[in-house]
mmCIF file of C-alpha atoms and ligand atoms in Angstrom:
data_model
loop_
_atom_site.group_PDB
_atom_site.id
_atom_site.type_symbol
_atom_site.label_atom_id
_atom_site.label_comp_id
_atom_site.label_asym_id
_atom_site.label_seq_id
_atom_site.Cartn_x
_atom_site.Cartn_y
_atom_site.Cartn_z
ATOM 1 C CA UNK A 221 -75.162 16.539 36.813
ATOM 2 C CA UNK A 222 -75.972 13.871 38.990
ATOM 3 C CA UNK A 223 -75.755 11.802 42.503
ATOM 4 C CA UNK A 224 -74.576 8.360 42.987
ATOM 5 C CA UNK A 225 -76.861 5.841 43.887
ATOM 6 C CA UNK A 226 -77.185 3.862 47.149
ATOM 7 C CA UNK A 227 -77.747 0.069 46.159
ATOM 8 C CA UNK A 228 -78.031 -2.204 48.991
ATOM 9 C CA UNK A 229 -76.280 -5.692 49.169
ATOM 10 C CA UNK A 230 -79.233 -8.267 49.122
ATOM 11 C CA UNK A 231 -77.451 -10.023 52.061
ATOM 12 C CA UNK A 232 -77.563 -6.768 54.091
ATOM 13 C CA UNK A 233 -81.664 -6.457 53.069
ATOM 14 C CA UNK A 234 -81.897 -10.019 54.372
ATOM 15 C CA UNK A 235 -81.282 -8.727 58.139
ATOM 16 C CA UNK A 236 -83.472 -5.682 57.667
ATOM 17 C CA UNK A 237 -87.277 -5.947 57.621
ATOM 18 C CA UNK A 238 -88.087 -2.487 56.421
ATOM 19 C CA UNK A 239 -91.568 -3.150 55.779
ATOM 20 C CA UNK A 240 -93.926 -4.967 58.809
ATOM 21 C CA UNK A 241 -96.949 -5.355 56.403
ATOM 22 C CA UNK A 242 -98.683 -7.000 59.626
ATOM 23 C CA UNK A 243 -97.608 -4.321 61.814
ATOM 24 C CA UNK A 244 -98.401 -1.653 58.858
ATOM 25 C CA UNK A 245 -95.446 0.197 59.785
ATOM 26 C CA UNK A 246 -92.206 0.888 57.980
ATOM 27 C CA UNK A 247 -89.413 -0.130 59.727
ATOM 28 C CA UNK A 248 -85.778 0.164 58.033
ATOM 29 C CA UNK A 249 -84.256 0.446 54.706
ATOM 30 C CA UNK A 250 -81.770 3.231 55.474
ATOM 31 C CA UNK A 251 -77.687 3.320 55.314
ATOM 32 C CA UNK A 252 -77.397 3.377 58.754
ATOM 33 C CA UNK A 253 -76.317 1.101 62.099
ATOM 34 C CA UNK A 254 -78.856 1.957 64.505
ATOM 35 C CA UNK A 255 -82.170 4.136 64.010
ATOM 36 C CA UNK A 256 -81.259 6.012 67.578
ATOM 37 C CA UNK A 257 -78.688 8.092 66.120
ATOM 38 C CA UNK A 258 -81.301 9.981 64.147
ATOM 39 C CA UNK A 259 -82.373 13.298 65.509
ATOM 40 C CA UNK A 260 -84.716 12.854 68.361
ATOM 41 C CA UNK A 261 -87.167 15.576 66.549
ATOM 42 C CA UNK A 262 -90.224 13.839 65.211
ATOM 43 C CA UNK A 263 -89.560 13.728 61.541
ATOM 44 C CA UNK A 264 -91.994 12.182 58.727
ATOM 45 C CA UNK A 265 -94.985 10.376 59.052
ATOM 46 C CA UNK A 266 -96.428 13.056 58.131
ATOM 47 C CA UNK A 267 -100.352 13.271 57.707
ATOM 48 C CA UNK A 268 -102.396 12.649 54.458
ATOM 49 C CA UNK A 269 -105.253 14.361 54.344
ATOM 50 C CA UNK A 270 -108.538 13.083 52.165
ATOM 51 C CA UNK A 271 -110.079 15.953 50.598
ATOM 52 C CA UNK A 272 -113.642 15.407 48.941
ATOM 53 C CA UNK A 273 -114.454 18.990 47.934
ATOM 54 C CA UNK A 274 -113.179 22.003 46.408
ATOM 55 C CA UNK A 275 -114.603 25.309 46.202
ATOM 56 C CA UNK A 276 -118.169 23.504 47.575
ATOM 57 C CA UNK A 277 -118.081 21.133 44.789
ATOM 58 C CA UNK A 278 -117.346 17.139 45.054
ATOM 59 C CA UNK A 279 -114.725 15.718 43.378
ATOM 60 C CA UNK A 280 -115.303 12.776 41.307
ATOM 61 C CA UNK A 281 -111.574 11.499 41.978
ATOM 62 C CA UNK A 282 -109.592 11.028 45.193
ATOM 63 C CA UNK A 283 -107.513 14.198 46.090
ATOM 64 C CA UNK A 284 -104.898 13.358 49.106
ATOM 65 C CA UNK A 285 -102.401 15.779 50.279
ATOM 66 C CA UNK A 286 -99.679 14.925 52.087
ATOM 67 C CA UNK A 287 -98.458 17.728 54.205
ATOM 68 C CA UNK A 288 -94.897 17.609 54.915
ATOM 69 C CA UNK A 289 -94.801 21.121 56.200
ATOM 70 C CA UNK A 290 -95.799 19.105 59.239
ATOM 71 C CA UNK A 291 -91.821 18.073 59.530
ATOM 72 C CA UNK A 292 -89.853 19.795 62.441
ATOM 73 C CA UNK A 293 -88.333 22.995 60.299
ATOM 74 C CA UNK A 294 -91.502 23.013 58.359
ATOM 75 C CA UNK A 295 -90.226 21.351 55.435
ATOM 76 C CA UNK A 296 -89.947 17.966 53.141
ATOM 77 C CA UNK A 297 -86.231 18.766 53.223
ATOM 78 C CA UNK A 298 -86.047 17.134 57.328
ATOM 79 C CA UNK A 299 -86.341 13.554 55.821
ATOM 80 C CA UNK A 300 -82.979 14.020 54.162
ATOM 81 C CA UNK A 301 -81.137 16.162 56.855
ATOM 82 C CA UNK A 302 -82.336 13.853 59.787
ATOM 83 C CA UNK A 303 -80.327 10.808 57.942
ATOM 84 C CA UNK A 304 -77.432 12.886 57.076
ATOM 85 C CA UNK A 305 -76.876 13.893 60.559
ATOM 86 C CA UNK A 306 -77.684 10.907 61.608
ATOM 87 C CA UNK A 307 -74.479 9.366 59.357
ATOM 88 C CA UNK A 308 -72.425 12.088 60.602
ATOM 89 C CA UNK A 309 -73.094 11.201 64.300
ATOM 90 C CA UNK A 310 -72.386 7.349 63.537
ATOM 91 C CA UNK A 311 -68.825 8.771 61.482
ATOM 92 C CA UNK A 312 -67.723 11.030 63.925
ATOM 93 C CA UNK A 313 -68.352 14.057 61.606
ATOM 94 C CA UNK A 314 -68.835 17.258 63.706
ATOM 95 C CA UNK A 315 -69.358 19.700 61.056
ATOM 96 C CA UNK A 316 -71.770 19.606 58.058
ATOM 97 C CA UNK A 317 -72.311 22.222 55.266
ATOM 98 C CA UNK A 318 -75.005 22.507 52.888
ATOM 99 C CA UNK A 319 -76.158 25.150 50.138
ATOM 100 C CA UNK A 320 -79.490 25.635 49.681
ATOM 101 C CA UNK A 321 -82.067 27.870 48.655
ATOM 102 C CA UNK A 322 -83.440 28.070 52.056
ATOM 103 C CA UNK A 323 -85.354 24.773 53.258
ATOM 104 C CA UNK A 324 -82.707 22.184 52.889
ATOM 105 C CA UNK A 325 -80.358 24.891 54.904
ATOM 106 C CA UNK A 326 -82.663 25.714 57.699
ATOM 107 C CA UNK A 327 -83.583 22.038 57.990
ATOM 108 C CA UNK A 328 -79.981 20.929 58.186
ATOM 109 C CA UNK A 329 -79.346 23.698 60.614
ATOM 110 C CA UNK A 330 -82.321 22.412 62.551
ATOM 111 C CA UNK A 331 -81.239 18.931 62.861
ATOM 112 C CA UNK A 332 -77.391 19.595 63.836
ATOM 113 C CA UNK A 333 -78.913 21.820 66.871
ATOM 114 C CA UNK A 334 -80.807 19.039 67.753
ATOM 115 C CA UNK A 335 -77.634 16.274 67.511
ATOM 116 C CA UNK A 336 -75.011 19.298 68.872
ATOM 117 C CA UNK A 337 -73.313 19.369 65.602
ATOM 118 C CA UNK A 338 -71.937 22.508 63.522
ATOM 119 C CA UNK A 339 -73.797 23.460 60.361
ATOM 120 C CA UNK A 340 -72.529 25.861 58.033
ATOM 121 C CA UNK A 341 -75.304 26.979 55.217
ATOM 122 C CA UNK A 342 -74.351 28.912 51.883
ATOM 123 C CA UNK A 343 -77.849 30.343 50.646
ATOM 124 C CA UNK A 344 -78.601 33.145 48.132
ATOM 125 C CA UNK A 345 -78.611 36.415 50.014
ATOM 126 C CA UNK A 346 -81.868 36.691 48.635
ATOM 127 C CA UNK A 347 -83.464 33.584 50.018
ATOM 128 C CA UNK A 348 -87.086 34.497 51.941
ATOM 129 C CA UNK A 349 -86.381 36.237 55.662
ATOM 130 C CA UNK A 350 -88.126 33.396 57.282
ATOM 131 C CA UNK A 351 -85.696 31.014 56.054
ATOM 132 C CA UNK A 352 -82.582 32.650 56.649
ATOM 133 C CA UNK A 353 -83.954 33.761 60.398
ATOM 134 C CA UNK A 354 -84.502 29.999 60.767
ATOM 135 C CA UNK A 355 -80.923 29.168 59.858
ATOM 136 C CA UNK A 356 -79.428 32.009 62.217
ATOM 137 C CA UNK A 357 -82.303 30.548 65.266
ATOM 138 C CA UNK A 358 -80.795 27.327 65.093
ATOM 139 C CA UNK A 359 -77.229 28.490 65.675
ATOM 140 C CA UNK A 360 -75.928 27.887 62.313
ATOM 141 C CA UNK A 361 -72.863 29.723 60.620
ATOM 142 C CA UNK A 362 -74.939 31.305 57.661
ATOM 143 C CA UNK A 363 -73.061 32.511 54.540
ATOM 144 C CA UNK A 364 -75.227 34.799 52.564
ATOM 145 C CA UNK A 365 -73.941 34.498 48.859
ATOM 146 C CA UNK A 366 -74.316 37.528 46.842
ATOM 147 C CA UNK A 367 -75.486 35.713 43.907
ATOM 148 C CA UNK A 368 -78.305 32.941 43.121
ATOM 149 C CA UNK A 369 -78.641 29.367 44.298
ATOM 150 C CA UNK A 370 -76.315 27.830 41.719
ATOM 151 C CA UNK A 371 -73.369 30.176 42.714
ATOM 152 C CA UNK A 372 -73.993 29.307 46.561
ATOM 153 C CA UNK A 373 -73.872 25.496 45.635
ATOM 154 C CA UNK A 374 -70.259 25.784 43.649
ATOM 155 C CA UNK A 375 -69.094 27.694 46.295
ATOM 156 C CA UNK A 376 -70.132 25.394 48.925
ATOM 157 C CA UNK A 377 -68.457 22.647 46.973
ATOM 158 C CA UNK A 378 -65.167 24.681 46.768
ATOM 159 C CA UNK A 379 -65.501 25.309 50.896
ATOM 160 C CA UNK A 380 -65.853 21.606 51.439
ATOM 161 C CA UNK A 381 -62.706 20.493 49.741
ATOM 162 C CA UNK A 382 -61.130 23.592 51.076
ATOM 163 C CA UNK A 383 -61.999 22.775 54.862
ATOM 164 C CA UNK A 384 -62.537 19.064 54.518
ATOM 165 C CA UNK A 385 -65.880 19.395 55.607
ATOM 166 C CA UNK A 386 -68.824 16.927 55.250
ATOM 167 C CA UNK A 387 -71.340 17.973 52.481
ATOM 168 C CA UNK A 388 -75.071 17.712 52.645
ATOM 169 C CA UNK A 389 -75.969 19.053 49.287
ATOM 170 C CA UNK A 390 -79.036 17.860 47.871
ATOM 171 C CA UNK A 391 -77.805 16.337 44.362
ATOM 172 C CA UNK A 392 -74.589 15.504 45.669
ATOM 173 C CA UNK A 393 -74.758 13.653 48.928
ATOM 174 C CA UNK A 394 -76.690 10.238 48.086
ATOM 175 C CA UNK A 395 -78.056 9.662 51.304
ATOM 176 C CA UNK A 396 -80.279 12.450 50.535
ATOM 177 C CA UNK A 397 -82.227 10.433 48.594
ATOM 178 C CA UNK A 398 -82.398 7.800 51.117
ATOM 179 C CA UNK A 399 -83.883 10.308 53.367
ATOM 180 C CA UNK A 400 -86.669 11.441 50.929
ATOM 181 C CA UNK A 401 -87.735 8.047 49.477
ATOM 182 C CA UNK A 402 -89.187 7.268 53.058
ATOM 183 C CA UNK A 403 -92.409 9.559 51.581
ATOM 184 C CA UNK A 404 -93.294 6.495 49.524
ATOM 185 C CA UNK A 405 -93.048 4.165 52.140
ATOM 186 C CA UNK A 406 -95.558 6.087 54.337
ATOM 187 C CA UNK A 407 -97.544 6.913 51.161
ATOM 188 C CA UNK A 408 -97.953 2.839 50.564
ATOM 189 C CA UNK A 409 -98.784 2.165 54.102
ATOM 190 C CA UNK A 410 -100.890 5.246 54.756
ATOM 191 C CA UNK A 411 -103.229 3.691 51.748
ATOM 192 C CA UNK A 412 -103.438 0.262 53.669
ATOM 193 C CA UNK A 413 -100.729 -0.856 51.124
ATOM 194 C CA UNK A 414 -102.428 0.307 47.892
ATOM 195 C CA UNK A 415 -100.769 2.708 45.564
ATOM 196 C CA UNK A 416 -102.062 5.804 44.703
ATOM 197 C CA UNK A 417 -102.431 6.233 40.695
ATOM 198 C CA UNK A 418 -100.872 9.909 40.367
ATOM 199 C CA UNK A 419 -98.308 11.816 42.748
ATOM 200 C CA UNK A 420 -97.863 15.367 41.852
ATOM 201 C CA UNK A 421 -94.219 16.524 43.126
ATOM 202 C CA UNK A 422 -92.893 19.849 42.886
ATOM 203 C CA UNK A 423 -89.521 19.748 40.753
ATOM 204 C CA UNK A 424 -86.388 22.089 41.353
ATOM 205 C CA UNK A 425 -82.996 20.239 41.138
ATOM 206 C CA UNK A 426 -85.208 16.786 40.756
ATOM 207 C CA UNK A 427 -83.501 15.076 43.998
ATOM 208 C CA UNK A 428 -87.253 15.091 45.833
ATOM 209 C CA UNK A 429 -88.509 13.520 42.857
ATOM 210 C CA UNK A 430 -85.956 11.013 42.280
ATOM 211 C CA UNK A 431 -86.217 10.256 46.237
ATOM 212 C CA UNK A 432 -89.905 9.479 45.811
ATOM 213 C CA UNK A 433 -89.187 6.795 42.755
ATOM 214 C CA UNK A 434 -86.251 5.236 44.866
ATOM 215 C CA UNK A 435 -88.815 4.543 47.624
ATOM 216 C CA UNK A 436 -91.598 2.938 45.266
ATOM 217 C CA UNK A 437 -88.334 0.972 43.405
ATOM 218 C CA UNK A 438 -87.211 -0.503 46.555
ATOM 219 C CA UNK A 439 -90.740 -1.597 46.972
ATOM 220 C CA UNK A 440 -90.897 -2.959 43.756
ATOM 221 C CA UNK A 441 -87.429 -4.626 43.672
ATOM 222 C CA UNK A 442 -88.437 -6.213 47.207
ATOM 223 C CA UNK A 443 -91.671 -7.409 45.587
ATOM 224 C CA UNK A 444 -93.951 -5.779 47.870
ATOM 225 C CA UNK A 445 -95.768 -3.869 45.109
ATOM 226 C CA UNK A 446 -96.056 -4.990 41.383
ATOM 227 C CA UNK A 447 -96.236 -1.821 39.505
ATOM 228 C CA UNK A 448 -95.188 2.057 39.979
ATOM 229 C CA UNK A 449 -97.580 4.762 40.237
ATOM 230 C CA UNK A 450 -97.239 7.860 37.671
ATOM 231 C CA UNK A 451 -95.188 10.576 39.028
ATOM 232 C CA UNK A 452 -95.966 13.822 37.745
ATOM 233 C CA UNK A 453 -93.096 16.193 37.636
ATOM 234 C CA UNK A 454 -94.607 19.853 38.164
ATOM 235 C CA UNK A 455 -92.120 22.667 37.230
ATOM 236 C CA UNK A 456 -92.555 26.251 37.493
ATOM 237 C CA UNK A 457 -92.794 28.107 33.579
ATOM 238 C CA UNK A 458 -89.799 30.193 34.914
ATOM 239 C CA UNK A 459 -87.652 27.181 36.015
ATOM 240 C CA UNK A 460 -88.648 24.206 33.949
ATOM 241 C CA UNK A 461 -84.876 22.630 32.623
ATOM 242 C CA UNK A 462 -86.167 19.496 34.019
ATOM 243 C CA UNK A 463 -89.175 19.177 31.946
ATOM 244 C CA UNK A 464 -87.857 21.135 28.813
ATOM 245 C CA UNK A 465 -85.005 18.642 28.457
ATOM 246 C CA UNK A 466 -86.415 15.295 29.117
ATOM 247 C CA UNK A 467 -85.530 13.030 26.189
ATOM 248 C CA UNK A 468 -83.135 15.393 24.499
ATOM 249 C CA UNK A 469 -79.544 14.447 23.455
ATOM 250 C CA UNK A 470 -78.106 18.178 24.457
ATOM 251 C CA UNK A 471 -79.063 19.519 27.521
ATOM 252 C CA UNK A 472 -79.745 23.417 27.274
ATOM 253 C CA UNK A 473 -80.555 25.184 30.448
ATOM 254 C CA UNK A 474 -82.412 28.527 30.522
ATOM 255 C CA UNK A 475 -81.843 30.879 33.291
ATOM 256 C CA UNK A 476 -84.366 30.372 35.920
ATOM 257 C CA UNK A 477 -87.021 32.922 37.356
ATOM 258 C CA UNK A 478 -89.917 32.184 39.331
ATOM 259 C CA UNK A 479 -91.453 33.342 42.587
ATOM 260 C CA UNK A 480 -91.437 29.877 43.719
ATOM 261 C CA UNK A 481 -88.009 30.074 45.083
ATOM 262 C CA UNK A 482 -87.318 26.610 46.275
ATOM 263 C CA UNK A 483 -87.859 25.032 42.937
ATOM 264 C CA UNK A 484 -85.586 28.304 41.086
ATOM 265 C CA UNK A 485 -82.622 26.905 39.552
ATOM 266 C CA UNK A 486 -80.840 27.456 36.430
ATOM 267 C CA UNK A 487 -79.078 24.019 36.375
ATOM 268 C CA UNK A 488 -81.002 21.014 37.854
ATOM 269 C CA UNK A 489 -77.961 19.065 39.762
ATOM 270 C CA UNK A 490 -79.951 15.716 39.770
ATOM 271 C CA UNK A 491 -81.251 15.777 35.973
ATOM 272 C CA UNK A 492 -79.710 12.581 34.959
ATOM 273 C CA UNK A 493 -81.447 10.586 37.673
ATOM 274 C CA UNK A 494 -84.502 12.520 37.705
ATOM 275 C CA UNK A 495 -84.759 12.165 33.726
ATOM 276 C CA UNK A 496 -83.654 8.634 33.908
ATOM 277 C CA UNK A 497 -86.677 7.563 36.375
ATOM 278 C CA UNK A 498 -89.501 9.797 34.464
ATOM 279 C CA UNK A 499 -88.474 7.939 31.208
ATOM 280 C CA UNK A 500 -88.180 4.681 32.710
ATOM 281 C CA UNK A 501 -91.374 4.482 34.587
ATOM 282 C CA UNK A 502 -93.498 6.993 32.364
ATOM 283 C CA UNK A 503 -93.852 9.689 34.257
ATOM 284 C CA UNK A 504 -95.532 12.945 33.300
ATOM 285 C CA UNK A 505 -95.127 16.636 33.767
ATOM 286 C CA UNK A 506 -96.797 19.989 33.523
ATOM 287 C CA UNK A 507 -95.698 23.580 33.649
ATOM 288 C CA UNK A 508 -97.407 26.103 36.013
ATOM 289 C CA UNK A 509 -96.988 30.030 35.849
ATOM 290 C CA UNK A 510 -96.144 31.921 38.589
ATOM 291 C CA UNK A 511 -100.172 33.080 38.556
ATOM 292 C CA UNK A 512 -101.172 29.532 38.798
ATOM 293 C CA UNK A 513 -99.193 29.145 41.444
ATOM 294 C CA UNK A 514 -100.222 31.980 43.729
ATOM 295 C CA UNK A 515 -104.070 31.199 42.794
ATOM 296 C CA UNK A 516 -103.385 27.546 43.858
ATOM 297 C CA UNK A 517 -101.651 29.024 47.211
ATOM 298 C CA UNK A 518 -104.985 30.697 47.733
ATOM 299 C CA UNK A 519 -107.312 28.031 46.867
ATOM 300 C CA UNK A 520 -105.203 25.316 49.036
ATOM 301 C CA UNK A 521 -105.303 27.478 51.806
ATOM 302 C CA UNK A 522 -109.040 28.444 51.591
ATOM 303 C CA UNK A 523 -110.312 24.749 50.821
ATOM 304 C CA UNK A 524 -108.303 23.221 53.395
ATOM 305 C CA UNK A 525 -106.696 25.316 55.850
ATOM 306 C CA UNK A 526 -102.963 24.222 54.365
ATOM 307 C CA UNK A 527 -101.058 27.189 54.046
ATOM 308 C CA UNK A 528 -97.983 25.992 51.526
ATOM 309 C CA UNK A 529 -95.087 28.033 49.981
ATOM 310 C CA UNK A 530 -95.047 28.358 46.634
ATOM 311 C CA UNK A 531 -93.065 25.338 45.611
ATOM 312 C CA UNK A 532 -95.598 23.259 47.315
ATOM 313 C CA UNK A 533 -98.196 25.162 46.028
ATOM 314 C CA UNK A 534 -96.696 24.755 42.523
ATOM 315 C CA UNK A 535 -97.491 20.953 43.031
ATOM 316 C CA UNK A 536 -101.194 21.648 43.560
ATOM 317 C CA UNK A 537 -101.385 24.051 40.464
ATOM 318 C CA UNK A 538 -99.813 20.877 38.702
ATOM 319 C CA UNK A 539 -103.083 18.727 39.977
ATOM 320 C CA UNK A 540 -105.293 21.561 39.210
ATOM 321 C CA UNK A 541 -104.180 21.728 35.917
ATOM 322 C CA UNK A 542 -104.846 18.146 35.069
ATOM 323 C CA UNK A 543 -107.974 18.292 36.934
ATOM 324 C CA UNK A 544 -109.401 21.340 34.764
ATOM 325 C CA UNK A 545 -108.019 19.279 31.469
ATOM 326 C CA UNK A 546 -109.575 16.191 32.384
ATOM 327 C CA UNK A 547 -106.604 14.135 33.223
ATOM 328 C CA UNK A 548 -107.719 12.699 36.497
ATOM 329 C CA UNK A 549 -110.394 9.601 35.708
ATOM 330 C CA UNK A 550 -113.325 9.208 38.204
ATOM 331 C CA UNK A 551 -112.309 7.429 40.929
ATOM 332 C CA UNK A 552 -108.606 7.635 40.508
ATOM 333 C CA UNK A 553 -106.563 8.736 43.451
ATOM 334 C CA UNK A 554 -104.402 11.665 43.265
ATOM 335 C CA UNK A 555 -101.619 12.405 45.837
ATOM 336 C CA UNK A 556 -99.982 15.894 45.998
ATOM 337 C CA UNK A 557 -96.967 16.438 47.667
ATOM 338 C CA UNK A 558 -97.132 19.384 49.875
ATOM 339 C CA UNK A 559 -93.385 20.146 50.747
ATOM 340 C CA UNK A 560 -93.292 23.423 52.313
ATOM 341 C CA UNK A 561 -94.888 25.757 54.893
ATOM 342 C CA UNK A 562 -96.376 28.769 53.556
ATOM 343 C CA UNK A 563 -95.053 30.814 56.714
ATOM 344 C CA UNK A 564 -91.702 30.303 55.069
ATOM 345 C CA UNK A 565 -92.381 33.051 52.399
ATOM 346 C CA UNK A 566 -95.231 35.354 53.242
ATOM 347 C CA UNK A 567 -93.513 38.001 51.090
ATOM 348 C CA UNK A 568 -94.402 35.948 47.814
ATOM 349 C CA UNK A 569 -98.253 35.893 48.625
ATOM 350 C CA UNK A 570 -98.301 39.498 50.329
ATOM 351 C CA UNK A 571 -99.186 41.331 46.974
ATOM 352 C CA UNK A 572 -102.358 39.097 46.725
ATOM 353 C CA UNK A 573 -103.839 40.312 50.286
ATOM 354 C CA UNK A 574 -104.484 43.555 51.598
ATOM 355 C CA UNK A 575 -104.515 43.585 55.127
ATOM 356 C CA UNK A 576 -107.078 45.984 56.475
ATOM 357 C CA UNK A 577 -106.450 49.364 58.229
ATOM 358 C CA UNK A 578 -107.179 49.318 61.843
ATOM 359 C CA UNK A 579 -110.587 49.688 63.281
ATOM 360 C CA UNK A 580 -111.000 51.922 66.243
ATOM 361 C CA UNK A 581 -112.191 49.840 69.174
ATOM 362 C CA UNK A 582 -115.720 50.322 69.400
ATOM 363 C CA UNK A 583 -118.797 48.104 68.073
ATOM 364 C CA UNK A 584 -119.833 51.267 65.642
ATOM 365 C CA UNK A 585 -116.411 50.988 64.207
ATOM 366 C CA UNK A 586 -116.895 46.936 64.013
ATOM 367 C CA UNK A 587 -120.049 47.390 62.183
ATOM 368 C CA UNK A 588 -119.062 49.880 59.804
ATOM 369 C CA UNK A 589 -115.820 47.670 59.128
ATOM 370 C CA UNK A 590 -117.939 44.334 58.683
ATOM 371 C CA UNK A 591 -120.606 45.901 56.233
ATOM 372 C CA UNK A 592 -120.865 44.077 53.079
ATOM 373 C CA UNK A 593 -118.038 41.569 54.361
ATOM 374 C CA UNK A 594 -120.587 38.848 56.275
HETATM 375 C C1 PLP B 760 -90.537 23.199 49.557
HETATM 376 C C2 PLP B 760 -89.753 22.519 48.684
HETATM 377 N N1 PLP B 760 -90.282 21.978 47.362
HETATM 378 C C3 PLP B 760 -89.585 21.370 46.201
HETATM 379 C C4 PLP B 760 -88.426 21.497 46.492
HETATM 380 C C5 PLP B 760 -87.865 20.858 44.920
HETATM 381 O O1 PLP B 760 -86.835 19.794 45.339
HETATM 382 P P1 PLP B 760 -85.674 19.438 44.376
HETATM 383 O O2 PLP B 760 -84.894 20.194 44.230
HETATM 384 O O3 PLP B 760 -84.652 18.188 44.993
HETATM 385 O O4 PLP B 760 -86.215 19.202 42.836
HETATM 386 C C6 PLP B 760 -87.613 21.874 47.251
HETATM 387 C C7 PLP B 760 -86.182 22.181 47.102
HETATM 388 O O5 PLP B 760 -85.502 23.096 47.669
HETATM 389 C C8 PLP B 760 -88.505 22.663 48.321
HETATM 390 O O6 PLP B 760 -87.406 23.701 49.511
#
């Protein structure tokens, strides 16, 4: 239930200027020979928006939204796929396999399309249609598994051994953490070399949160920062095996069930690393219900124009829960990591909405339709 961690040789690090503070830019601390090996699609360097009001009321703390749905395939996973694909390119590997709840798979498929590589993607057959569509449109081989993500994961590992492929699975390939950590470098730079007080991260397998920690830990280890931000692990109430097992000597997993498919996992594959980081750096945790996730999704979209998929909206629901319970001191700065686009899972929000019946083309019908609405 864990993943290897890439530790850089200090002599190697001396040859890399991974943050150029004068230029205020992140350069390179990745396990690649050449950044030119990365796909040409613009990955990372996503916007960080400062939100001063919600529902018309000013905020006493600072709210910052890191919008990673702006990545090429519309999710945070592109950070990891780009590095894995580049590594494969440098090592003459032509086929990459991944198991996924949908985003990692569609992301890998997109990056492989950009690099002329083959992708084989195992997903639960019930994954959102948009994610399945993306995988097919990018020309990957889709293996829809009649079962859940955990089954797709195990099958992909078996197939990797059988066919000798290179595997990108999150919580299996340590390069994924290296790609994900770049978000922490970016945050530090976007905040003019300051740390936020809290970062709300949606958690399923626990790889994204480990990547966020690893990035800040790299900065800490190289003396660029002198403390860690507080990272808040946000899980869905129906899929909370990391939060529930923190600090326990015996791991007990409950079957998952949540509307947020991307964070719906029975066995969190990176439990050990995520839990160790949370304990070591005194991370915080919060669980949110499906109802809170859907409300957060609507509130985020209506207040800011950012439409997030349920897993990402869960992070915002976690932030809202902290705000409601007065856990965010005035003046504190709080980042919410928005990891995927709402267009990836329209079915999840559909029950909250009613698309009106068609209006007859004529001003009288429009007037009647708008009565009481504007
Ligand atoms: C949009 C989104 N948010 C959050 C997560 C959770 O990441 P992890 O499984 O690494 O905890 C995922 C993973 O699939 C995701 O796709």
